[in-house]
N, C-alpha and C. Protein backbone atom coordinates (compact mmCIF):
# COMPACT_ATOMS: atom_id res chain seq x y z
N MET A 1 30.17 1.81 9.54
CA MET A 1 28.89 1.39 9.38
C MET A 1 28.59 1.25 7.78
N THR A 2 27.95 0.09 7.44
CA THR A 2 27.67 -0.16 5.97
C THR A 2 26.20 0.12 5.70
N THR A 3 25.98 0.74 4.72
CA THR A 3 24.57 1.12 4.28
C THR A 3 24.20 0.01 3.18
N ILE A 4 23.07 -0.56 3.39
CA ILE A 4 22.58 -1.61 2.45
C ILE A 4 21.47 -0.89 1.62
N ARG A 5 21.63 -1.07 0.34
CA ARG A 5 20.57 -0.49 -0.51
C ARG A 5 19.70 -1.62 -1.16
N ILE A 6 18.45 -1.36 -1.03
CA ILE A 6 17.37 -2.35 -1.41
C ILE A 6 16.61 -1.77 -2.48
N ALA A 7 16.54 -2.38 -3.70
CA ALA A 7 15.85 -1.94 -4.85
C ALA A 7 14.38 -1.83 -4.50
N ALA A 8 13.70 -0.81 -5.03
CA ALA A 8 12.35 -0.44 -4.62
C ALA A 8 11.36 -1.63 -4.90
N GLU A 9 11.57 -2.47 -5.91
CA GLU A 9 10.78 -3.56 -6.12
C GLU A 9 10.89 -4.70 -5.08
N ASP A 10 12.10 -4.70 -4.40
CA ASP A 10 12.19 -5.59 -3.32
C ASP A 10 11.81 -5.30 -1.94
N ARG A 11 11.20 -4.12 -1.74
CA ARG A 11 10.94 -3.71 -0.48
C ARG A 11 9.50 -4.30 -0.04
N LEU A 12 9.42 -4.60 1.17
CA LEU A 12 8.17 -5.22 1.78
C LEU A 12 7.11 -4.20 2.05
N LEU A 13 7.68 -2.96 2.48
CA LEU A 13 6.68 -1.85 2.73
C LEU A 13 6.99 -0.78 1.79
N ILE A 14 6.00 -0.06 1.32
CA ILE A 14 6.11 1.07 0.45
C ILE A 14 5.31 2.16 0.90
N THR A 15 5.72 3.42 0.50
CA THR A 15 4.89 4.57 0.91
C THR A 15 3.55 4.57 0.27
N THR A 16 2.70 5.36 0.70
CA THR A 16 1.37 5.46 0.26
C THR A 16 1.41 6.13 -1.23
N GLU A 17 2.31 7.09 -1.39
CA GLU A 17 2.52 7.55 -2.71
C GLU A 17 2.99 6.44 -3.77
N ASP A 18 3.82 5.55 -3.35
CA ASP A 18 4.29 4.50 -4.16
C ASP A 18 3.16 3.54 -4.34
N ALA A 19 2.43 3.21 -3.37
CA ALA A 19 1.19 2.25 -3.41
C ALA A 19 0.15 2.80 -4.43
N ALA A 20 -0.07 4.13 -4.39
CA ALA A 20 -1.09 4.70 -5.31
C ALA A 20 -0.63 4.74 -6.79
N ALA A 21 0.70 4.84 -6.88
CA ALA A 21 1.28 4.87 -8.26
C ALA A 21 1.30 3.47 -8.83
N ARG A 22 1.46 2.45 -7.94
CA ARG A 22 1.47 0.96 -8.43
C ARG A 22 0.21 0.67 -8.83
N LEU A 23 -0.90 1.14 -8.07
CA LEU A 23 -2.28 0.78 -8.30
C LEU A 23 -2.82 1.69 -9.57
N GLY A 24 -2.07 2.72 -9.90
CA GLY A 24 -2.56 3.66 -10.86
C GLY A 24 -3.76 4.54 -10.50
N ILE A 25 -3.87 4.82 -9.16
CA ILE A 25 -4.93 5.64 -8.65
C ILE A 25 -4.32 6.86 -8.06
N HIS A 26 -5.27 7.83 -7.75
CA HIS A 26 -4.93 9.04 -6.98
C HIS A 26 -4.65 8.72 -5.67
N ARG A 27 -3.71 9.52 -4.86
CA ARG A 27 -3.41 9.18 -3.52
C ARG A 27 -4.80 9.34 -2.64
N SER A 28 -5.62 10.25 -2.89
CA SER A 28 -6.84 10.39 -2.23
C SER A 28 -7.74 9.19 -2.23
N THR A 29 -7.75 8.52 -3.46
CA THR A 29 -8.46 7.37 -3.58
C THR A 29 -7.81 6.23 -2.85
N LEU A 30 -6.47 6.18 -2.81
CA LEU A 30 -5.83 5.26 -1.87
C LEU A 30 -6.26 5.37 -0.45
N TYR A 31 -6.32 6.57 0.01
CA TYR A 31 -6.79 6.94 1.44
C TYR A 31 -8.14 6.44 1.53
N ASP A 32 -9.09 6.57 0.62
CA ASP A 32 -10.33 6.11 0.74
C ASP A 32 -10.38 4.62 0.98
N LEU A 33 -9.51 3.87 0.25
CA LEU A 33 -9.44 2.39 0.53
C LEU A 33 -8.99 2.09 1.86
N ILE A 34 -8.05 2.97 2.47
CA ILE A 34 -7.48 2.69 3.72
C ILE A 34 -8.61 2.90 4.72
N ARG A 35 -9.30 4.02 4.67
CA ARG A 35 -10.35 4.37 5.49
C ARG A 35 -11.49 3.38 5.50
N SER A 36 -11.82 2.71 4.50
CA SER A 36 -12.88 1.82 4.26
C SER A 36 -12.15 0.45 4.67
N ARG A 37 -11.09 0.28 5.04
CA ARG A 37 -10.44 -0.96 5.55
C ARG A 37 -10.34 -2.01 4.49
N LYS A 38 -10.25 -1.53 3.13
CA LYS A 38 -10.20 -2.48 2.07
C LYS A 38 -8.56 -2.69 1.75
N LEU A 39 -7.85 -1.77 2.25
CA LEU A 39 -6.37 -1.81 2.10
C LEU A 39 -5.75 -1.65 3.49
N LYS A 40 -5.03 -2.70 3.91
CA LYS A 40 -4.33 -2.64 5.27
C LYS A 40 -3.10 -1.98 5.16
N THR A 41 -2.71 -1.19 6.24
CA THR A 41 -1.37 -0.49 6.32
C THR A 41 -0.78 -0.76 7.58
N VAL A 42 0.42 -0.22 7.83
CA VAL A 42 0.97 -0.27 9.09
C VAL A 42 1.54 1.29 9.25
N LYS A 43 1.65 1.54 10.54
CA LYS A 43 2.08 2.90 10.92
C LYS A 43 3.36 2.67 11.70
N ILE A 44 4.49 3.39 11.19
CA ILE A 44 5.71 3.32 11.91
C ILE A 44 6.19 4.79 12.07
N GLY A 45 6.14 5.10 13.42
CA GLY A 45 6.34 6.59 13.76
C GLY A 45 5.15 7.33 13.24
N SER A 46 5.49 8.33 12.35
CA SER A 46 4.42 9.17 11.88
C SER A 46 4.11 8.73 10.42
N ARG A 47 4.90 7.68 9.82
CA ARG A 47 4.69 7.24 8.53
C ARG A 47 3.75 6.09 8.43
N ARG A 48 2.79 6.24 7.42
CA ARG A 48 1.93 5.21 7.11
C ARG A 48 2.38 4.53 5.90
N LEU A 49 2.64 3.11 6.12
CA LEU A 49 3.18 2.30 4.95
C LEU A 49 2.33 1.17 4.59
N VAL A 50 2.50 0.80 3.35
CA VAL A 50 1.53 -0.33 2.83
C VAL A 50 2.49 -1.61 2.53
N ARG A 51 1.99 -2.69 2.95
CA ARG A 51 2.65 -3.96 2.53
C ARG A 51 2.34 -4.16 1.03
N VAL A 52 3.32 -4.57 0.40
CA VAL A 52 3.11 -4.85 -1.17
C VAL A 52 2.12 -5.97 -1.30
N SER A 53 2.18 -6.98 -0.36
CA SER A 53 1.06 -8.10 -0.37
C SER A 53 -0.19 -7.59 -0.10
N ALA A 54 -0.44 -6.49 0.59
CA ALA A 54 -1.72 -5.88 0.91
C ALA A 54 -2.30 -5.35 -0.36
N LEU A 55 -1.42 -4.84 -1.34
CA LEU A 55 -1.95 -4.34 -2.53
C LEU A 55 -2.77 -5.40 -3.30
N GLU A 56 -2.17 -6.52 -3.38
CA GLU A 56 -2.85 -7.76 -4.05
C GLU A 56 -4.08 -8.14 -3.35
N GLU A 57 -4.03 -8.14 -2.02
CA GLU A 57 -5.22 -8.51 -1.27
C GLU A 57 -6.35 -7.51 -1.56
N ALA A 58 -6.03 -6.26 -1.57
CA ALA A 58 -7.04 -5.28 -1.90
C ALA A 58 -7.65 -5.38 -3.29
N ILE A 59 -6.77 -5.67 -4.11
CA ILE A 59 -7.21 -5.86 -5.69
C ILE A 59 -8.13 -7.04 -5.62
N GLN A 60 -7.96 -8.21 -5.00
CA GLN A 60 -8.73 -9.36 -4.93
C GLN A 60 -10.03 -8.94 -4.29
N LEU A 61 -10.06 -8.31 -3.15
CA LEU A 61 -11.26 -7.86 -2.55
C LEU A 61 -12.12 -7.03 -3.47
N LEU A 62 -11.47 -6.18 -4.16
CA LEU A 62 -12.22 -5.16 -4.95
C LEU A 62 -12.90 -6.01 -6.23
N GLU A 63 -12.14 -6.99 -6.64
CA GLU A 63 -12.60 -7.90 -7.83
C GLU A 63 -13.74 -8.64 -7.36
N GLU A 64 -13.76 -9.19 -6.02
CA GLU A 64 -14.83 -9.93 -5.55
C GLU A 64 -16.13 -9.10 -5.42
N GLU A 65 -15.84 -7.77 -4.92
CA GLU A 65 -16.98 -6.79 -4.75
C GLU A 65 -17.68 -6.52 -5.98
N THR A 66 -16.84 -6.33 -7.14
CA THR A 66 -17.49 -6.03 -8.37
C THR A 66 -18.15 -7.24 -9.10
N ALA A 67 -17.71 -8.35 -8.73
CA ALA A 67 -18.18 -9.65 -9.26
C ALA A 67 -19.62 -9.92 -8.72
N ALA A 68 -19.76 -9.38 -7.44
CA ALA A 68 -21.13 -9.83 -6.75
C ALA A 68 -22.21 -8.93 -7.31
C-alpha cells in the first residue's frame, strides 16, 4: 500500500485549529463564526473540518457586513 503525502497548503479541508491560524484568530472566535453560520464546515466522523474556500467566503461576508 502506498501512502500519498499532500502538502498542507494543497489540502481542500483543514482542521479548525489550522483555519483559526490561517485567519489569525483564536479558536473560540472561529467557533463563534461557525455557530453564527458565517463560516461553513463539514463534519466527517467526529471531526469538524473547514473548506479552504469557505475561509475566503467568510472573509468576504465579514467585509460586506463591516461595509454596511
